[in-house]
Short mmCIF file of C-alpha atoms in Angstrom, two decimals:
data_model
loop_
_atom_site.label_atom_id
_atom_site.label_comp_id
_atom_site.label_asym_id
_atom_site.label_seq_id
_atom_site.Cartn_x
_atom_site.Cartn_y
_atom_site.Cartn_z
CA MET A 1 0.00 0.00 0.00
CA LYS A 2 1.33 3.38 -0.96
CA ARG A 3 2.64 5.48 1.92
CA TYR A 4 1.40 9.03 1.79
CA ARG A 5 3.32 11.70 3.61
CA PHE A 6 1.83 15.04 4.43
CA VAL A 7 3.14 18.22 5.98
CA GLY A 8 0.90 20.65 7.79
CA PHE A 9 1.85 24.22 8.73
CA ASP A 10 0.33 26.20 11.56
CA ASP A 11 1.46 29.17 13.58
CA SER A 12 1.09 30.81 16.93
CA PHE A 13 2.03 34.30 18.00
CA ARG A 14 2.03 36.66 20.91
CA ASN A 15 3.07 40.30 20.73
CA ASP A 16 5.84 40.42 18.14
CA ARG A 17 6.88 36.79 18.32
CA ALA A 18 5.43 34.37 15.80
CA SER A 19 6.41 30.73 15.44
CA ILE A 20 5.57 28.63 12.40
CA VAL A 21 5.65 24.84 12.64
CA GLY A 22 5.53 22.14 10.00
CA ALA A 23 4.54 18.66 11.13
CA VAL A 24 5.24 15.75 8.79
CA THR A 25 3.06 12.68 9.15
CA GLU A 26 2.87 9.39 7.40
CA GLY A 27 -0.79 9.09 6.58
CA SER A 28 -3.13 10.21 9.31
CA SER A 29 -1.20 9.33 12.40
CA TYR A 30 2.53 8.66 12.56
CA LEU A 31 4.59 11.79 13.19
CA GLU A 32 7.83 11.58 11.23
CA GLY A 33 9.17 15.10 11.31
CA VAL A 34 8.95 18.55 12.82
CA LEU A 35 10.08 21.84 11.28
CA VAL A 36 10.24 25.06 13.30
CA ASP A 37 10.97 28.63 12.24
CA SER A 38 9.91 32.22 12.90
CA ILE A 39 7.99 34.74 10.86
CA ALA A 40 7.23 38.41 11.30
CA VAL A 41 3.88 39.25 12.88
CA ASP A 42 1.86 40.95 10.14
CA GLY A 43 4.91 40.56 7.93
CA PHE A 44 5.38 39.38 4.34
CA ASP A 45 7.77 36.49 4.80
CA VAL A 46 5.62 33.43 5.42
CA THR A 47 5.60 32.32 1.77
CA ASP A 48 9.40 32.31 1.58
CA ARG A 49 9.66 30.77 5.03
CA ILE A 50 7.41 27.81 4.18
CA ILE A 51 9.33 27.29 0.94
CA SER A 52 12.69 27.32 2.74
CA MET A 53 11.54 25.16 5.67
CA LEU A 54 10.33 22.40 3.40
CA GLY A 55 12.88 23.10 0.67
CA ARG A 56 15.85 22.41 2.98
CA SER A 57 14.13 19.50 4.69
CA LYS A 58 14.90 15.80 4.36
CA PHE A 59 11.19 15.42 3.67
CA ARG A 60 11.33 17.68 0.60
CA GLU A 61 10.88 14.92 -1.97
CA LEU A 62 8.68 12.74 0.18
CA VAL A 63 5.64 14.89 0.81
CA HIS A 64 2.53 14.37 -1.31
CA CYS A 65 0.57 17.41 -0.16
CA ILE A 66 1.12 20.54 1.91
CA PHE A 67 -1.71 21.58 4.22
CA LEU A 68 -1.94 25.10 5.60
CA SER A 69 -4.02 26.04 8.59
CA GLY A 70 -5.77 28.97 6.96
CA ILE A 71 -4.03 31.36 4.60
CA THR A 72 -2.80 33.87 7.16
CA PHE A 73 -0.06 33.28 9.67
CA GLY A 74 1.28 35.43 12.49
CA GLY A 75 -1.59 37.86 12.15
CA PHE A 76 -1.89 39.00 8.55
CA ASN A 77 1.25 37.45 7.11
CA VAL A 78 -0.42 35.95 4.01
CA ALA A 79 0.75 32.76 2.33
CA ASP A 80 0.85 32.85 -1.48
CA ILE A 81 -0.14 29.27 -2.22
CA GLU A 82 0.42 29.70 -5.94
CA VAL A 83 4.07 30.61 -5.38
CA ILE A 84 4.52 27.83 -2.80
CA HIS A 85 3.18 25.30 -5.28
CA GLU A 86 5.31 26.65 -8.13
CA GLN A 87 8.50 26.61 -6.08
CA LEU A 88 8.04 23.23 -4.43
CA ASN A 89 5.92 21.49 -7.08
CA ILE A 90 3.72 19.95 -4.41
CA PRO A 91 -0.07 20.45 -4.14
CA VAL A 92 -1.06 22.98 -1.48
CA VAL A 93 -4.38 22.79 0.33
CA VAL A 94 -5.58 25.53 2.67
CA VAL A 95 -7.87 24.14 5.35
CA MET A 96 -10.39 26.28 7.25
CA ARG A 97 -13.00 25.27 9.82
CA ARG A 98 -15.36 28.02 8.70
CA ARG A 99 -16.05 29.57 5.34
CA PRO A 100 -14.00 32.78 5.32
CA ASN A 101 -15.85 36.09 5.18
CA PHE A 102 -13.70 38.06 2.78
CA ASP A 103 -15.48 41.34 3.53
CA ASP A 104 -14.45 41.05 7.16
CA ILE A 105 -10.95 39.94 6.23
CA TYR A 106 -10.33 42.80 3.78
CA SER A 107 -11.76 45.19 6.32
CA ALA A 108 -9.33 43.96 8.97
CA LEU A 109 -6.46 44.12 6.45
CA LYS A 110 -6.86 47.88 6.36
CA ASN A 111 -5.39 48.00 9.86
CA VAL A 112 -1.98 46.92 8.56
CA ASP A 113 0.25 48.12 5.73
CA GLY A 114 0.53 46.60 2.26
CA PHE A 115 -3.23 46.18 1.78
CA GLU A 116 -3.06 45.56 -1.97
CA THR A 117 -0.23 43.05 -1.67
CA ARG A 118 -1.98 41.02 1.00
CA LYS A 119 -5.37 41.20 -0.71
CA ASN A 120 -3.81 40.07 -3.96
CA MET A 121 -2.30 36.96 -2.37
CA ILE A 122 -5.62 36.07 -0.78
CA GLU A 123 -7.41 36.44 -4.12
CA LYS A 124 -4.75 34.37 -5.89
CA ALA A 125 -5.61 31.45 -3.62
CA GLY A 126 -8.76 30.97 -5.67
CA PRO A 127 -12.30 29.93 -4.81
CA VAL A 128 -13.30 28.32 -1.52
CA PHE A 129 -14.80 24.83 -1.70
CA ASP A 130 -16.92 23.03 0.85
CA ALA A 131 -15.18 19.73 1.70
CA GLY A 132 -17.53 18.36 4.33
CA ASP A 133 -16.28 19.31 7.78
CA VAL A 134 -13.93 21.95 6.40
CA PHE A 135 -13.54 24.55 3.67
CA ILE A 136 -10.57 24.48 1.33
CA GLN A 137 -8.63 26.37 -1.30
CA PHE A 138 -5.93 24.64 -3.30
CA LYS A 139 -3.25 24.88 -5.97
CA GLY A 140 -1.51 22.11 -7.86
CA CYS A 141 -4.39 19.66 -7.77
CA GLY A 142 -8.11 19.43 -8.49
CA LEU A 143 -10.99 19.26 -6.03
CA GLU A 144 -11.23 15.46 -6.01
CA GLU A 145 -7.50 15.06 -5.40
CA ALA A 146 -7.61 17.67 -2.61
CA ARG A 147 -10.50 15.82 -0.96
CA GLU A 148 -8.64 12.52 -1.26
CA TYR A 149 -5.56 13.99 0.42
CA LEU A 150 -7.79 15.34 3.19
CA ARG A 151 -9.31 11.92 3.69
CA LEU A 152 -5.91 10.18 3.82
CA ALA A 153 -4.46 12.77 6.17
CA SER A 154 -7.26 12.96 8.71
CA LEU A 155 -7.96 10.79 11.73
CA LYS A 156 -10.99 12.47 13.25
CA GLY A 157 -13.25 14.61 11.10
CA ASN A 158 -11.57 16.39 8.24
CA ILE A 159 -8.72 18.15 10.04
CA PRO A 160 -5.46 16.63 8.84
CA GLU A 161 -3.51 15.15 11.74
CA CYS A 162 -0.39 17.00 10.60
CA LEU A 163 -2.27 20.31 11.06
CA ARG A 164 -3.61 19.32 14.45
CA ILE A 165 -0.09 18.42 15.58
CA ALA A 166 1.51 21.54 14.05
CA HIS A 167 -1.02 23.65 15.93
CA MET A 168 -0.21 22.00 19.27
CA ILE A 169 3.52 22.46 18.81
CA ALA A 170 3.32 26.10 17.67
CA SER A 171 0.92 26.94 20.47
CA ALA A 172 3.18 25.32 23.07
CA ILE A 173 6.27 27.12 21.74
CA ILE A 174 4.55 30.50 22.21
CA HIS A 175 2.39 29.82 25.27
CA GLY A 176 4.28 27.04 27.06
CA GLU A 177 1.44 24.55 26.53
CA ASN A 178 -0.89 23.89 23.62
CA ARG A 179 -4.27 25.55 23.80
CA GLY A 180 -7.25 26.00 21.54
CA ARG A 181 -7.90 23.91 18.46
CA ALA A 182 -6.11 23.60 15.16
CA MET B 1 -10.74 -0.17 28.13
CA LYS B 2 -8.76 2.11 30.39
CA ARG B 3 -7.12 5.04 28.67
CA TYR B 4 -3.53 5.49 29.71
CA ARG B 5 -1.91 8.86 29.28
CA PHE B 6 1.81 9.33 29.35
CA VAL B 7 4.11 12.32 29.20
CA GLY B 8 7.64 12.07 27.89
CA PHE B 9 10.31 14.73 28.39
CA ASP B 10 13.31 15.26 26.14
CA ASP B 11 15.61 18.15 25.46
CA SER B 12 17.82 19.65 22.83
CA PHE B 13 20.47 22.32 23.18
CA ARG B 14 23.03 24.30 21.26
CA ASN B 15 25.51 26.69 22.83
CA ASP B 16 23.69 28.22 25.80
CA ARG B 17 20.16 27.58 24.62
CA ALA B 18 18.38 24.47 25.89
CA SER B 19 14.76 23.59 25.21
CA ILE B 20 12.84 20.97 27.17
CA VAL B 21 9.67 19.49 25.71
CA GLY B 22 6.96 17.34 27.24
CA ALA B 23 4.75 15.37 24.86
CA VAL B 24 1.51 13.93 26.20
CA THR B 25 0.12 10.89 24.43
CA GLU B 26 -2.89 8.74 24.92
CA GLY B 27 -1.44 5.27 24.89
CA SER B 28 1.22 4.68 22.28
CA SER B 29 0.10 6.93 19.50
CA TYR B 30 -2.33 9.82 19.85
CA LEU B 31 -0.63 13.12 20.70
CA GLU B 32 -2.83 15.11 23.05
CA GLY B 33 -0.54 17.77 24.41
CA VAL B 34 2.75 19.59 24.11
CA LEU B 35 4.64 21.46 26.84
CA VAL B 36 7.65 23.64 26.06
CA ASP B 37 10.07 25.45 28.35
CA SER B 38 13.74 26.33 28.73
CA ILE B 39 16.44 25.14 31.08
CA ALA B 40 19.99 26.25 31.72
CA VAL B 41 22.70 24.33 29.89
CA ASP B 42 24.65 22.47 32.59
CA GLY B 43 22.33 24.12 35.11
CA PHE B 44 20.40 22.81 38.11
CA ASP B 45 16.85 23.71 37.20
CA VAL B 46 15.49 20.79 35.19
CA THR B 47 13.88 19.09 38.20
CA ASP B 48 11.89 22.21 39.11
CA ARG B 49 11.14 22.90 35.47
CA ILE B 50 9.63 19.46 34.86
CA ILE B 51 7.59 19.78 38.05
CA SER B 52 6.27 23.19 37.03
CA MET B 53 5.60 22.27 33.37
CA LEU B 54 3.45 19.31 34.35
CA GLY B 55 2.23 20.87 37.58
CA ARG B 56 0.57 23.81 35.81
CA SER B 57 -0.65 21.67 32.92
CA LYS B 58 -4.22 20.60 32.16
CA PHE B 59 -2.77 17.09 31.96
CA ARG B 60 -1.55 17.19 35.58
CA GLU B 61 -4.14 14.78 36.95
CA LEU B 62 -4.42 12.67 33.82
CA VAL B 63 -0.94 11.28 33.35
CA HIS B 64 -0.21 7.74 34.55
CA CYS B 65 3.55 7.79 34.11
CA ILE B 66 6.29 10.29 33.33
CA PHE B 67 9.05 9.13 30.99
CA LEU B 68 12.39 10.91 30.84
CA SER B 69 14.81 10.56 27.98
CA GLY B 70 17.86 9.82 30.12
CA ILE B 71 18.50 11.54 33.40
CA THR B 72 20.48 14.50 32.11
CA PHE B 73 19.08 17.39 30.13
CA GLY B 74 20.77 20.35 28.49
CA GLY B 75 24.18 18.88 29.05
CA PHE B 76 24.61 17.94 32.69
CA ASN B 77 21.41 19.42 34.12
CA VAL B 78 20.42 16.35 36.16
CA ALA B 79 16.81 15.40 36.89
CA ASP B 80 16.11 14.28 40.47
CA ILE B 81 13.46 11.65 39.77
CA GLU B 82 12.82 11.08 43.46
CA VAL B 83 11.84 14.73 43.95
CA ILE B 84 9.78 14.75 40.74
CA HIS B 85 7.86 11.72 41.95
CA GLU B 86 7.36 13.14 45.43
CA GLN B 87 6.10 16.49 44.15
CA LEU B 88 3.81 15.17 41.40
CA ASN B 89 2.92 11.77 42.89
CA ILE B 90 3.27 10.13 39.49
CA PRO B 91 5.66 7.25 38.67
CA VAL B 92 8.80 8.40 36.86
CA VAL B 93 10.68 6.11 34.48
CA VAL B 94 14.05 7.07 32.99
CA VAL B 95 14.55 5.43 29.60
CA MET B 96 18.00 4.88 28.07
CA ARG B 97 18.98 3.11 24.85
CA ARG B 98 22.28 1.94 26.33
CA ARG B 99 23.28 0.91 29.81
CA PRO B 100 24.90 4.01 31.29
CA ASN B 101 28.59 3.86 32.14
CA PHE B 102 28.69 5.72 35.45
CA ASP B 103 32.50 5.90 35.49
CA ASP B 104 32.43 7.83 32.23
CA ILE B 105 29.54 9.98 33.41
CA TYR B 106 31.15 10.92 36.72
CA SER B 107 34.38 11.61 34.90
CA ALA B 108 32.62 13.99 32.51
CA LEU B 109 30.81 15.63 35.45
CA LYS B 110 34.15 16.89 36.69
CA ASN B 111 34.16 19.35 33.78
CA VAL B 112 31.29 21.31 35.28
CA ASP B 113 30.62 22.77 38.70
CA GLY B 114 28.54 21.19 41.49
CA PHE B 115 29.99 17.69 41.07
CA GLU B 116 28.67 16.34 44.35
CA THR B 117 25.16 17.73 43.78
CA ARG B 118 24.89 16.25 40.32
CA LYS B 119 26.43 12.91 41.29
CA ASN B 120 24.06 12.67 44.24
CA MET B 121 20.99 13.12 42.03
CA ILE B 122 22.23 10.46 39.63
CA GLU B 123 22.81 8.03 42.48
CA LYS B 124 19.39 8.78 43.96
CA ALA B 125 17.80 7.53 40.74
CA GLY B 126 18.61 4.01 41.85
CA PRO B 127 19.71 0.87 40.03
CA VAL B 128 19.50 0.42 36.28
CA PHE B 129 17.31 -2.40 35.01
CA ASP B 130 17.35 -4.13 31.66
CA ALA B 131 13.87 -3.80 30.12
CA GLY B 132 14.43 -5.49 26.79
CA ASP B 133 15.26 -2.90 24.15
CA VAL B 134 16.01 -0.24 26.74
CA PHE B 135 17.45 0.31 30.20
CA ILE B 136 15.45 1.98 32.92
CA GLN B 137 15.54 3.56 36.35
CA PHE B 138 12.32 4.43 38.15
CA LYS B 139 10.66 5.91 41.20
CA GLY B 140 7.08 5.54 42.38
CA CYS B 141 6.50 2.09 40.95
CA GLY B 142 8.06 -1.36 40.81
CA LEU B 143 9.86 -3.03 37.91
CA GLU B 144 6.80 -4.88 36.59
CA GLU B 145 4.68 -1.73 36.62
CA ALA B 146 7.46 0.23 34.89
CA ARG B 147 7.71 -2.46 32.20
CA GLU B 148 3.94 -2.42 31.74
CA TYR B 149 3.91 1.37 31.26
CA LEU B 150 6.71 0.97 28.72
CA ARG B 151 4.71 -1.60 26.83
CA LEU B 152 1.54 0.52 26.80
CA ALA B 153 3.43 3.65 25.77
CA SER B 154 5.51 2.22 22.93
CA LEU B 155 4.64 1.69 19.30
CA LYS B 156 7.89 0.37 17.87
CA GLY B 157 10.41 -1.33 20.12
CA ASN B 158 10.48 -0.06 23.66
CA ILE B 159 10.87 3.68 23.13
CA PRO B 160 7.70 5.36 24.37
CA GLU B 161 6.02 7.31 21.58
CA CYS B 162 5.77 10.35 23.85
CA LEU B 163 9.59 10.36 24.15
CA ARG B 164 10.09 9.92 20.42
CA ILE B 165 7.78 12.86 19.77
CA ALA B 166 9.27 15.05 22.51
CA HIS B 167 12.69 14.46 20.98
CA MET B 168 11.55 15.53 17.51
CA ILE B 169 9.94 18.70 18.80
CA ALA B 170 12.87 19.74 21.03
CA SER B 171 15.34 19.00 18.25
CA ALA B 172 13.34 21.07 15.77
CA ILE B 173 13.02 24.00 18.18
CA ILE B 174 16.82 24.17 18.53
CA HIS B 175 17.95 23.07 15.05
CA GLY B 176 14.99 24.04 12.83
CA GLU B 177 14.25 20.41 11.96
CA ASN B 178 14.32 17.20 13.98
CA ARG B 179 17.48 15.15 13.72
CA GLY B 180 18.94 12.08 15.37
CA ARG B 181 16.91 9.64 17.41
CA ALA B 182 15.11 9.91 20.72
#
């Protein structure tokens, strides 16, 4: 049986300190790797950071799909999933528990600099699809493939285990112990 | 069927930065919690740090056994497993891949300060037992109970999953990506 490896990225931040974590799992349960780095709160470096974290990793050629916990990290540091896919040549799937309200998001974006740049990256991520328990955007694959990766990567519900784990680690790095949900 | 929860502590350090991580698992696979803190390289604070990390945790009353990856953290920061057990009232099992050579350890201890203090804590940990794939020392339980916890906590061989995971996280915090083995 084919072994699928997935990496999930999530972040946590407090004040001006933001940690981004990648958790690599085999399928939906076995943790094989952990990647840790920092990004700027409300910065513009998360796209490059994700590319470099996975790009320099021993898991670079082994991962079938990259999951992102939402499209914004460390506040409004927006991930450009099109660029991530182009650079790494791996499908990227953004996973959200709720359908995003773009009016609210664009409104909030006005509180930070670089409005057009951030808005552009969010728009580039494409349409939002309902995938059962979660909502997704993706690059480098079609809807059916994205849903299949979700299914293979998830243990309970439709939250990929690698995202759940990445959340716990990032949260613990910033707060001392994991809190909240992925 | 009774749900056993375990916490495993491991560390990683480079120069003067040492990270200690506690990973809480249900049985031998499902990661439920992550605890992260810092200790002083070659310091004397790891005992108190472990007590406070677990003591303030939501998992405080839920953990059946504490596993430690060796008895020294951040260089020669020695864990006093007798004090940890007394303060938390949870069995503590030190897990080592190789039988420790105390002559070599005490020799190396002479390169740091507080020789008697560190040596005393190592001696207090008691005799080393062969537990199959690993060697153990323990407080707060007998040999059979310690071996049973090991069995319940391990997926592959006799390294508790919580220790394997704690190692990966600590290693990634310090080096950017996990390396080596627990």
